[in-house]
Amino acid sequence: MDMYSPATLPLAPRAPRSRQTSKGARGPARPVRALPPLNGFSHDIPASLAARVEARLAQARRQAWMARLWSGDASLWTGADENRWLGWLRPGAAPGSMGRLASACRRLCVAGFSDAVLLGMGGATLGAEALARILGVAGGGLRLRVLDSTDPAQILALQAQLDLTRTLFVVASKSGATLESGMLAAYFHQRVVDLLGRQEAGRRFVAITDPGTPLQARAQREGYAAVFEGNPAVGGRSSVLSPFGLVAAALLGHDPASLARAAQPMRRACARHAAAHRNPGLVLGLLLGEAALAGRDKVTLLADPGLRALGGWLEQLLAESTGKQGKGLVPIADEPLAAPSRYGPDRLFVHLASTAAPDAGLAARARELAAAGFPVLVCRCGPGLAVAQEFFRWEVATAIAAAVLGVNPFDQPDVEASKARTRALSVAAGPAAVAGGGELLRVEGALAFHGEPASSPSAAALLAAHLAHAARAGDYVALLAYLPRDAACESWLAGARGDIMRATGVATQGGFGPRYLHSCGQLHKGGRAGGRFLFITAQAPGELVAPGHAADFGATQRAQAFGDMEELRARGRRCLRVHISGDLHAGLAQLGDLLRQALAPGVAGHPGRARHAAAAMPLSGAARVPHRR
């Protein structure tokens, strides 16, 4: 079993220099390798926001914010333990281990596997998933799939697509004790044992985890082919340019060292000594933070098709880093587009623009939004490995935005609350617990509701009442689907979000459970109390058991839904759950019809159209600050 050890990495960036030939030198000077161009940045913002950002930029200069970031000064944020979590400022693996990591992955790629399945949650998988979708498979690489769900139907659907005798399983967890990754690893390990025997099964698994974790111990016990050790100074949501993302890139057939090196132009542009007004991470972070303080906290991502996968990674980075103490940035990814007049004054738009395959229609829409008075930021990403620059840019920007908001960007104080409720419910979450405390309304067909007061005369009225108060500017609606994340359910979710947004004007999030718990779950509980949450659960297709775990996957998924809903309600958040029994797609069709009825004028409790007079702000005085190199 191959082992890779972490190291304490220097934080400050160093300029490239030639090797000296004086005493102690290793050889003649080498030419400095030319770096690719810096990813571009520009913005078009109202004058009022521009003034706030300029004032904050002057403060950042006076108080040396970037120097404090690079030196690990925790007082930039809350003075807690922020200095322990800044290893991401130096992308890559531990010194000396990158070559071994690449060699181990090359051996795996030629060992007869056709597919690699990454089992994990949150930061352990979201960056890798973005890399897989943006970079694709290079020559000699494996098809990489991500499984981050406890949904039985989704697990079985993926299993049906695999030849388990030719599949490499990558178990990823920073703590090594993540419930979902542990269950998935136990389930697939048993499936491979049944086919090939215990000794051979272990050789088809590798782990990515921090040193000394339970996952590392399990890997040693079960004979995993390799363990890739993470850096304890890098948190999960900032780990994409650490072994958690580098191993995925290497298994796809890409050179992990080249991926880490591709971030260098952005790293140097964000250095402590870079001019503040030209520092891409600093300027973006100040824009995000000041916009949120001004009420524009809905960071709406408009991604060109080739960069759409960045949205899932950015959701977690922004939401989990800033959503606490009643504050936070609310990321809005994959929301259907609408005309500028349909959006409220709480929006800030970010166009993730691809220079390799630009979307002219989306660029035109961004210009329309700017002309209507909305703040519009444009991040231009170069081809291929240049996406590493965006990872680094946004990690710096999120840390700076957290400094503006006065929160610790590296903790997640409210995430454990739902996990505790899940653990308490998991043993009891059998079929009798489907109602989750009592059904308040059953309609003809497959649907049952609970969570709101029982005074509504019909299902449409119940939905209308639930959405009514969300029509106020500043609120948002989150559809939380404990369903298989497949094309049909994704399409339904997008359609429902579009219907709600067009009828009410509020921002919408769409998440699959339990995936969203490791992404936006912190924001939902610790951020601003403006969310309305619609949970959607469904009948599991029979038992699916993970050896060594008391509850099966279906019971665990129910416990996760109920636990999160209970925790949100305990914090005063408004929640409604719809449970589908019988045919899932018939139930979703029925729910879609009820939502459209609820959003139509004339229904009791109709949410109506929020009036957002501030949305159409004049462009006079709007500021444009390009950052292009």
PDB file of N, CA, C and O in Angstrom, residues 502-560:
ATOM      1  N   ARG A 502     -40.143  33.129 -11.443  1.00  0.00           N
ATOM      2  CA  ARG A 502     -40.890  34.029 -12.323  1.00  0.00           C
ATOM      3  C   ARG A 502     -42.158  34.564 -11.643  1.00  0.00           C
ATOM      4  O   ARG A 502     -42.571  35.689 -11.892  1.00  0.00           O
ATOM      5  N   ALA A 503     -42.764  33.740 -10.779  1.00  0.00           N
ATOM      6  CA  ALA A 503     -44.005  34.168 -10.133  1.00  0.00           C
ATOM      7  C   ALA A 503     -43.760  35.086  -8.949  1.00  0.00           C
ATOM      8  O   ALA A 503     -44.568  35.975  -8.675  1.00  0.00           O
ATOM      9  N   THR A 504     -42.656  34.877  -8.227  1.00  0.00           N
ATOM     10  CA  THR A 504     -42.441  35.630  -6.987  1.00  0.00           C
ATOM     11  C   THR A 504     -41.307  36.630  -7.068  1.00  0.00           C
ATOM     12  O   THR A 504     -41.245  37.561  -6.257  1.00  0.00           O
ATOM     13  N   GLY A 505     -40.385  36.440  -7.994  1.00  0.00           N
ATOM     14  CA  GLY A 505     -39.226  37.318  -8.075  1.00  0.00           C
ATOM     15  C   GLY A 505     -38.107  36.968  -7.121  1.00  0.00           C
ATOM     16  O   GLY A 505     -37.076  37.641  -7.123  1.00  0.00           O
ATOM     17  N   VAL A 506     -38.265  35.934  -6.295  1.00  0.00           N
ATOM     18  CA  VAL A 506     -37.228  35.613  -5.320  1.00  0.00           C
ATOM     19  C   VAL A 506     -36.211  34.646  -5.911  1.00  0.00           C
ATOM     20  O   VAL A 506     -36.503  33.891  -6.842  1.00  0.00           O
ATOM     21  N   ALA A 507     -35.023  34.672  -5.336  1.00  0.00           N
ATOM     22  CA  ALA A 507     -33.968  33.757  -5.742  1.00  0.00           C
ATOM     23  C   ALA A 507     -34.314  32.344  -5.281  1.00  0.00           C
ATOM     24  O   ALA A 507     -34.968  32.152  -4.259  1.00  0.00           O
ATOM     25  N   THR A 508     -33.856  31.367  -6.046  1.00  0.00           N
ATOM     26  CA  THR A 508     -34.135  29.975  -5.709  1.00  0.00           C
ATOM     27  C   THR A 508     -32.844  29.163  -5.687  1.00  0.00           C
ATOM     28  O   THR A 508     -31.944  29.383  -6.497  1.00  0.00           O
ATOM     29  N   GLN A 509     -32.779  28.239  -4.756  1.00  0.00           N
ATOM     30  CA  GLN A 509     -31.739  27.231  -4.743  1.00  0.00           C
ATOM     31  C   GLN A 509     -32.369  25.865  -4.989  1.00  0.00           C
ATOM     32  O   GLN A 509     -33.526  25.641  -4.627  1.00  0.00           O
ATOM     33  N   GLY A 510     -31.608  24.985  -5.582  1.00  0.00           N
ATOM     34  CA  GLY A 510     -32.047  23.609  -5.765  1.00  0.00           C
ATOM     35  C   GLY A 510     -30.950  22.676  -5.300  1.00  0.00           C
ATOM     36  O   GLY A 510     -29.810  22.802  -5.749  1.00  0.00           O
ATOM     37  N   GLY A 511     -31.275  21.770  -4.383  1.00  0.00           N
ATOM     38  CA  GLY A 511     -30.248  20.872  -3.876  1.00  0.00           C
ATOM     39  C   GLY A 511     -30.771  19.466  -3.705  1.00  0.00           C
ATOM     40  O   GLY A 511     -31.952  19.268  -3.395  1.00  0.00           O
ATOM     41  N   PHE A 512     -29.896  18.484  -3.923  1.00  0.00           N
ATOM     42  CA  PHE A 512     -30.237  17.091  -3.679  1.00  0.00           C
ATOM     43  C   PHE A 512     -29.658  16.687  -2.324  1.00  0.00           C
ATOM     44  O   PHE A 512     -28.488  16.954  -2.026  1.00  0.00           O
ATOM     45  N   GLY A 513     -30.525  16.040  -1.515  1.00  0.00           N
ATOM     46  CA  GLY A 513     -30.076  15.592  -0.214  1.00  0.00           C
ATOM     47  C   GLY A 513     -29.522  14.172  -0.287  1.00  0.00           C
ATOM     48  O   GLY A 513     -30.047  13.352  -1.045  1.00  0.00           O
ATOM     49  N   PRO A 514     -28.470  13.896   0.474  1.00  0.00           N
ATOM     50  CA  PRO A 514     -27.833  14.768   1.473  1.00  0.00           C
ATOM     51  C   PRO A 514     -26.696  15.617   0.927  1.00  0.00           C
ATOM     52  O   PRO A 514     -25.980  16.249   1.711  1.00  0.00           O
ATOM     53  N   ARG A 515     -26.500  15.646  -0.384  1.00  0.00           N
ATOM     54  CA  ARG A 515     -25.394  16.399  -0.976  1.00  0.00           C
ATOM     55  C   ARG A 515     -25.398  17.850  -0.503  1.00  0.00           C
ATOM     56  O   ARG A 515     -24.352  18.388  -0.119  1.00  0.00           O
ATOM     57  N   TYR A 516     -26.554  18.514  -0.510  1.00  0.00           N
ATOM     58  CA  TYR A 516     -26.598  19.940  -0.165  1.00  0.00           C
ATOM     59  C   TYR A 516     -26.225  20.184   1.297  1.00  0.00           C
ATOM     60  O   TYR A 516     -25.805  21.293   1.659  1.00  0.00           O
ATOM     61  N   LEU A 517     -26.418  19.161   2.174  1.00  0.00           N
ATOM     62  CA  LEU A 517     -26.072  19.341   3.585  1.00  0.00           C
ATOM     63  C   LEU A 517     -24.600  19.681   3.748  1.00  0.00           C
ATOM     64  O   LEU A 517     -24.209  20.393   4.677  1.00  0.00           O
ATOM     65  N   HIS A 518     -23.758  19.173   2.852  1.00  0.00           N
ATOM     66  CA  HIS A 518     -22.321  19.424   2.903  1.00  0.00           C
ATOM     67  C   HIS A 518     -21.938  20.611   2.032  1.00  0.00           C
ATOM     68  O   HIS A 518     -20.747  20.846   1.805  1.00  0.00           O
ATOM     69  N   SER A 519     -22.914  21.343   1.538  1.00  0.00           N
ATOM     70  CA  SER A 519     -22.666  22.476   0.659  1.00  0.00           C
ATOM     71  C   SER A 519     -23.317  23.734   1.221  1.00  0.00           C
ATOM     72  O   SER A 519     -22.647  24.617   1.743  1.00  0.00           O
ATOM     73  N   CYS A 520     -24.636  23.797   1.133  1.00  0.00           N
ATOM     74  CA  CYS A 520     -25.369  24.977   1.609  1.00  0.00           C
ATOM     75  C   CYS A 520     -26.013  24.771   2.975  1.00  0.00           C
ATOM     76  O   CYS A 520     -26.679  25.678   3.481  1.00  0.00           O
ATOM     77  N   GLY A 521     -25.857  23.607   3.575  1.00  0.00           N
ATOM     78  CA  GLY A 521     -26.510  23.338   4.850  1.00  0.00           C
ATOM     79  C   GLY A 521     -26.107  24.300   5.950  1.00  0.00           C
ATOM     80  O   GLY A 521     -26.930  24.697   6.784  1.00  0.00           O
ATOM     81  N   GLN A 522     -24.825  24.695   5.986  1.00  0.00           N
ATOM     82  CA  GLN A 522     -24.368  25.668   6.978  1.00  0.00           C
ATOM     83  C   GLN A 522     -25.081  27.009   6.795  1.00  0.00           C
ATOM     84  O   GLN A 522     -25.550  27.617   7.761  1.00  0.00           O
ATOM     85  N   LEU A 523     -25.181  27.479   5.571  1.00  0.00           N
ATOM     86  CA  LEU A 523     -25.854  28.755   5.285  1.00  0.00           C
ATOM     87  C   LEU A 523     -27.316  28.710   5.690  1.00  0.00           C
ATOM     88  O   LEU A 523     -27.837  29.668   6.282  1.00  0.00           O
ATOM     89  N   HIS A 524     -28.002  27.611   5.374  1.00  0.00           N
ATOM     90  CA  HIS A 524     -29.426  27.523   5.697  1.00  0.00           C
ATOM     91  C   HIS A 524     -29.684  27.710   7.185  1.00  0.00           C
ATOM     92  O   HIS A 524     -30.667  28.332   7.580  1.00  0.00           O
ATOM     93  N   LYS A 525     -28.795  27.184   8.001  1.00  0.00           N
ATOM     94  CA  LYS A 525     -29.014  27.239   9.451  1.00  0.00           C
ATOM     95  C   LYS A 525     -28.346  28.439  10.101  1.00  0.00           C
ATOM     96  O   LYS A 525     -28.877  29.019  11.044  1.00  0.00           O
ATOM     97  N   GLY A 526     -27.160  28.806   9.621  1.00  0.00           N
ATOM     98  CA  GLY A 526     -26.407  29.867  10.288  1.00  0.00           C
ATOM     99  C   GLY A 526     -26.463  31.211   9.609  1.00  0.00           C
ATOM    100  O   GLY A 526     -26.066  32.216  10.208  1.00  0.00           O
ATOM    101  N   GLY A 527     -26.956  31.269   8.359  1.00  0.00           N
ATOM    102  CA  GLY A 527     -27.002  32.536   7.638  1.00  0.00           C
ATOM    103  C   GLY A 527     -28.232  33.362   7.985  1.00  0.00           C
ATOM    104  O   GLY A 527     -28.925  33.112   8.967  1.00  0.00           O
ATOM    105  N   ARG A 528     -28.502  34.327   7.134  1.00  0.00           N
ATOM    106  CA  ARG A 528     -29.648  35.199   7.346  1.00  0.00           C
ATOM    107  C   ARG A 528     -30.941  34.385   7.319  1.00  0.00           C
ATOM    108  O   ARG A 528     -31.115  33.505   6.488  1.00  0.00           O
ATOM    109  N   ALA A 529     -31.857  34.698   8.229  1.00  0.00           N
ATOM    110  CA  ALA A 529     -33.094  33.910   8.363  1.00  0.00           C
ATOM    111  C   ALA A 529     -34.108  34.317   7.310  1.00  0.00           C
ATOM    112  O   ALA A 529     -35.210  34.760   7.633  1.00  0.00           O
ATOM    113  N   GLY A 530     -33.756  34.138   6.046  1.00  0.00           N
ATOM    114  CA  GLY A 530     -34.664  34.542   4.981  1.00  0.00           C
ATOM    115  C   GLY A 530     -35.053  33.421   4.055  1.00  0.00           C
ATOM    116  O   GLY A 530     -35.638  33.668   2.995  1.00  0.00           O
ATOM    117  N   GLY A 531     -34.765  32.196   4.425  1.00  0.00           N
ATOM    118  CA  GLY A 531     -35.053  31.080   3.532  1.00  0.00           C
ATOM    119  C   GLY A 531     -36.400  30.443   3.791  1.00  0.00           C
ATOM    120  O   GLY A 531     -36.879  30.404   4.926  1.00  0.00           O
ATOM    121  N   ARG A 532     -37.005  29.956   2.716  1.00  0.00           N
ATOM    122  CA  ARG A 532     -38.184  29.088   2.784  1.00  0.00           C
ATOM    123  C   ARG A 532     -37.781  27.749   2.186  1.00  0.00           C
ATOM    124  O   ARG A 532     -37.281  27.703   1.064  1.00  0.00           O
ATOM    125  N   PHE A 533     -38.036  26.657   2.909  1.00  0.00           N
ATOM    126  CA  PHE A 533     -37.485  25.365   2.526  1.00  0.00           C
ATOM    127  C   PHE A 533     -38.606  24.386   2.215  1.00  0.00           C
ATOM    128  O   PHE A 533     -39.491  24.154   3.042  1.00  0.00           O
ATOM    129  N   LEU A 534     -38.560  23.846   0.997  1.00  0.00           N
ATOM    130  CA  LEU A 534     -39.507  22.830   0.571  1.00  0.00           C
ATOM    131  C   LEU A 534     -38.748  21.521   0.410  1.00  0.00           C
ATOM    132  O   LEU A 534     -37.936  21.354  -0.511  1.00  0.00           O
ATOM    133  N   PHE A 535     -38.976  20.583   1.337  1.00  0.00           N
ATOM    134  CA  PHE A 535     -38.351  19.266   1.290  1.00  0.00           C
ATOM    135  C   PHE A 535     -39.210  18.334   0.437  1.00  0.00           C
ATOM    136  O   PHE A 535     -40.442  18.354   0.531  1.00  0.00           O
ATOM    137  N   ILE A 536     -38.558  17.512  -0.364  1.00  0.00           N
ATOM    138  CA  ILE A 536     -39.252  16.523  -1.178  1.00  0.00           C
ATOM    139  C   ILE A 536     -38.616  15.171  -0.891  1.00  0.00           C
ATOM    140  O   ILE A 536     -37.422  14.965  -1.139  1.00  0.00           O
ATOM    141  N   THR A 537     -39.401  14.263  -0.326  1.00  0.00           N
ATOM    142  CA  THR A 537     -38.911  12.912  -0.037  1.00  0.00           C
ATOM    143  C   THR A 537     -39.746  11.912  -0.825  1.00  0.00           C
ATOM    144  O   THR A 537     -40.828  12.237  -1.317  1.00  0.00           O
ATOM    145  N   ALA A 538     -39.241  10.699  -0.929  1.00  0.00           N
ATOM    146  CA  ALA A 538     -39.933   9.677  -1.717  1.00  0.00           C
ATOM    147  C   ALA A 538     -39.723   8.313  -1.090  1.00  0.00           C
ATOM    148  O   ALA A 538     -38.793   8.090  -0.306  1.00  0.00           O
ATOM    149  N   GLN A 539     -40.583   7.407  -1.458  1.00  0.00           N
ATOM    150  CA  GLN A 539     -40.521   6.033  -0.973  1.00  0.00           C
ATOM    151  C   GLN A 539     -39.297   5.334  -1.553  1.00  0.00           C
ATOM    152  O   GLN A 539     -39.050   5.372  -2.757  1.00  0.00           O
ATOM    153  N   ALA A 540     -38.506   4.709  -0.680  1.00  0.00           N
ATOM    154  CA  ALA A 540     -37.294   4.027  -1.133  1.00  0.00           C
ATOM    155  C   ALA A 540     -37.648   2.723  -1.850  1.00  0.00           C
ATOM    156  O   ALA A 540     -38.609   2.048  -1.481  1.00  0.00           O
ATOM    157  N   PRO A 541     -36.859   2.340  -2.869  1.00  0.00           N
ATOM    158  CA  PRO A 541     -37.136   1.098  -3.610  1.00  0.00           C
ATOM    159  C   PRO A 541     -36.573  -0.126  -2.883  1.00  0.00           C
ATOM    160  O   PRO A 541     -35.682  -0.812  -3.383  1.00  0.00           O
ATOM    161  N   GLY A 542     -37.082  -0.432  -1.702  1.00  0.00           N
ATOM    162  CA  GLY A 542     -36.596  -1.592  -0.956  1.00  0.00           C
ATOM    163  C   GLY A 542     -35.366  -1.258  -0.129  1.00  0.00           C
ATOM    164  O   GLY A 542     -34.841  -0.149  -0.166  1.00  0.00           O
ATOM    165  N   GLU A 543     -34.899  -2.243   0.649  1.00  0.00           N
ATOM    166  CA  GLU A 543     -33.746  -2.052   1.511  1.00  0.00           C
ATOM    167  C   GLU A 543     -32.448  -2.193   0.725  1.00  0.00           C
ATOM    168  O   GLU A 543     -32.322  -3.041  -0.150  1.00  0.00           O
ATOM    169  N   LEU A 544     -31.484  -1.342   1.063  1.00  0.00           N
ATOM    170  CA  LEU A 544     -30.137  -1.442   0.516  1.00  0.00           C
ATOM    171  C   LEU A 544     -29.197  -1.277   1.704  1.00  0.00           C
ATOM    172  O   LEU A 544     -29.142  -0.202   2.315  1.00  0.00           O
ATOM    173  N   VAL A 545     -28.463  -2.322   2.041  1.00  0.00           N
ATOM    174  CA  VAL A 545     -27.748  -2.394   3.314  1.00  0.00           C
ATOM    175  C   VAL A 545     -26.261  -2.139   3.106  1.00  0.00           C
ATOM    176  O   VAL A 545     -25.650  -2.647   2.159  1.00  0.00           O
ATOM    177  N   ALA A 546     -25.675  -1.343   4.027  1.00  0.00           N
ATOM    178  CA  ALA A 546     -24.229  -1.162   4.085  1.00  0.00           C
ATOM    179  C   ALA A 546     -23.714  -1.948   5.283  1.00  0.00           C
ATOM    180  O   ALA A 546     -24.085  -1.648   6.422  1.00  0.00           O
ATOM    181  N   PRO A 547     -22.890  -2.966   5.076  1.00  0.00           N
ATOM    182  CA  PRO A 547     -22.405  -3.779   6.199  1.00  0.00           C
ATOM    183  C   PRO A 547     -21.763  -2.916   7.280  1.00  0.00           C
ATOM    184  O   PRO A 547     -21.003  -1.984   6.998  1.00  0.00           O
ATOM    185  N   GLY A 548     -22.111  -3.237   8.539  1.00  0.00           N
ATOM    186  CA  GLY A 548     -21.532  -2.506   9.654  1.00  0.00           C
ATOM    187  C   GLY A 548     -22.291  -1.276  10.063  1.00  0.00           C
ATOM    188  O   GLY A 548     -21.905  -0.598  11.017  1.00  0.00           O
ATOM    189  N   HIS A 549     -23.380  -0.958   9.354  1.00  0.00           N
ATOM    190  CA  HIS A 549     -24.174   0.218   9.672  1.00  0.00           C
ATOM    191  C   HIS A 549     -25.583  -0.225  10.067  1.00  0.00           C
ATOM    192  O   HIS A 549     -26.204  -1.042   9.373  1.00  0.00           O
ATOM    193  N   ALA A 550     -26.086   0.350  11.166  1.00  0.00           N
ATOM    194  CA  ALA A 550     -27.365  -0.105  11.721  1.00  0.00           C
ATOM    195  C   ALA A 550     -28.525   0.189  10.794  1.00  0.00           C
ATOM    196  O   ALA A 550     -29.443  -0.627  10.645  1.00  0.00           O
ATOM    197  N   ALA A 551     -28.531   1.356  10.157  1.00  0.00           N
ATOM    198  CA  ALA A 551     -29.634   1.740   9.273  1.00  0.00           C
ATOM    199  C   ALA A 551     -29.234   1.514   7.819  1.00  0.00           C
ATOM    200  O   ALA A 551     -28.072   1.699   7.445  1.00  0.00           O
ATOM    201  N   ASP A 552     -30.201   1.097   6.985  1.00  0.00           N
ATOM    202  CA  ASP A 552     -29.914   0.951   5.566  1.00  0.00           C
ATOM    203  C   ASP A 552     -29.883   2.328   4.903  1.00  0.00           C
ATOM    204  O   ASP A 552     -30.129   3.354   5.541  1.00  0.00           O
ATOM    205  N   PHE A 553     -29.601   2.362   3.600  1.00  0.00           N
ATOM    206  CA  PHE A 553     -29.472   3.645   2.915  1.00  0.00           C
ATOM    207  C   PHE A 553     -30.784   4.426   2.929  1.00  0.00           C
ATOM    208  O   PHE A 553     -30.794   5.643   3.143  1.00  0.00           O
ATOM    209  N   GLY A 554     -31.909   3.757   2.677  1.00  0.00           N
ATOM    210  CA  GLY A 554     -33.188   4.461   2.653  1.00  0.00           C
ATOM    211  C   GLY A 554     -33.527   5.077   3.998  1.00  0.00           C
ATOM    212  O   GLY A 554     -33.965   6.231   4.083  1.00  0.00           O
ATOM    213  N   ALA A 555     -33.315   4.311   5.084  1.00  0.00           N
ATOM    214  CA  ALA A 555     -33.588   4.834   6.421  1.00  0.00           C
ATOM    215  C   ALA A 555     -32.642   5.976   6.754  1.00  0.00           C
ATOM    216  O   ALA A 555     -33.042   6.972   7.387  1.00  0.00           O
ATOM    217  N   THR A 556     -31.388   5.864   6.335  1.00  0.00           N
ATOM    218  CA  THR A 556     -30.426   6.943   6.583  1.00  0.00           C
ATOM    219  C   THR A 556     -30.836   8.206   5.852  1.00  0.00           C
ATOM    220  O   THR A 556     -30.779   9.320   6.406  1.00  0.00           O
ATOM    221  N   GLN A 557     -31.265   8.061   4.597  1.00  0.00           N
ATOM    222  CA  GLN A 557     -31.675   9.238   3.837  1.00  0.00           C
ATOM    223  C   GLN A 557     -32.897   9.906   4.471  1.00  0.00           C
ATOM    224  O   GLN A 557     -32.961  11.139   4.574  1.00  0.00           O
ATOM    225  N   ARG A 558     -33.865   9.107   4.944  1.00  0.00           N
ATOM    226  CA  ARG A 558     -35.014   9.693   5.626  1.00  0.00           C
ATOM    227  C   ARG A 558     -34.585  10.435   6.889  1.00  0.00           C
ATOM    228  O   ARG A 558     -35.045  11.528   7.177  1.00  0.00           O
ATOM    229  N   ALA A 559     -33.675   9.811   7.647  1.00  0.00           N
ATOM    230  CA  ALA A 559     -33.198  10.456   8.866  1.00  0.00           C
ATOM    231  C   ALA A 559     -32.475  11.759   8.557  1.00  0.00           C
ATOM    232  O   ALA A 559     -32.594  12.738   9.311  1.00  0.00           O
ATOM    233  N   GLN A 560     -31.742  11.808   7.450  1.00  0.00           N
ATOM    234  CA  GLN A 560     -31.057  13.040   7.080  1.00  0.00           C
ATOM    235  C   GLN A 560     -32.050  14.136   6.721  1.00  0.00           C
ATOM    236  O   GLN A 560     -31.878  15.302   7.112  1.00  0.00           O
TER     237      GLN A 560
END
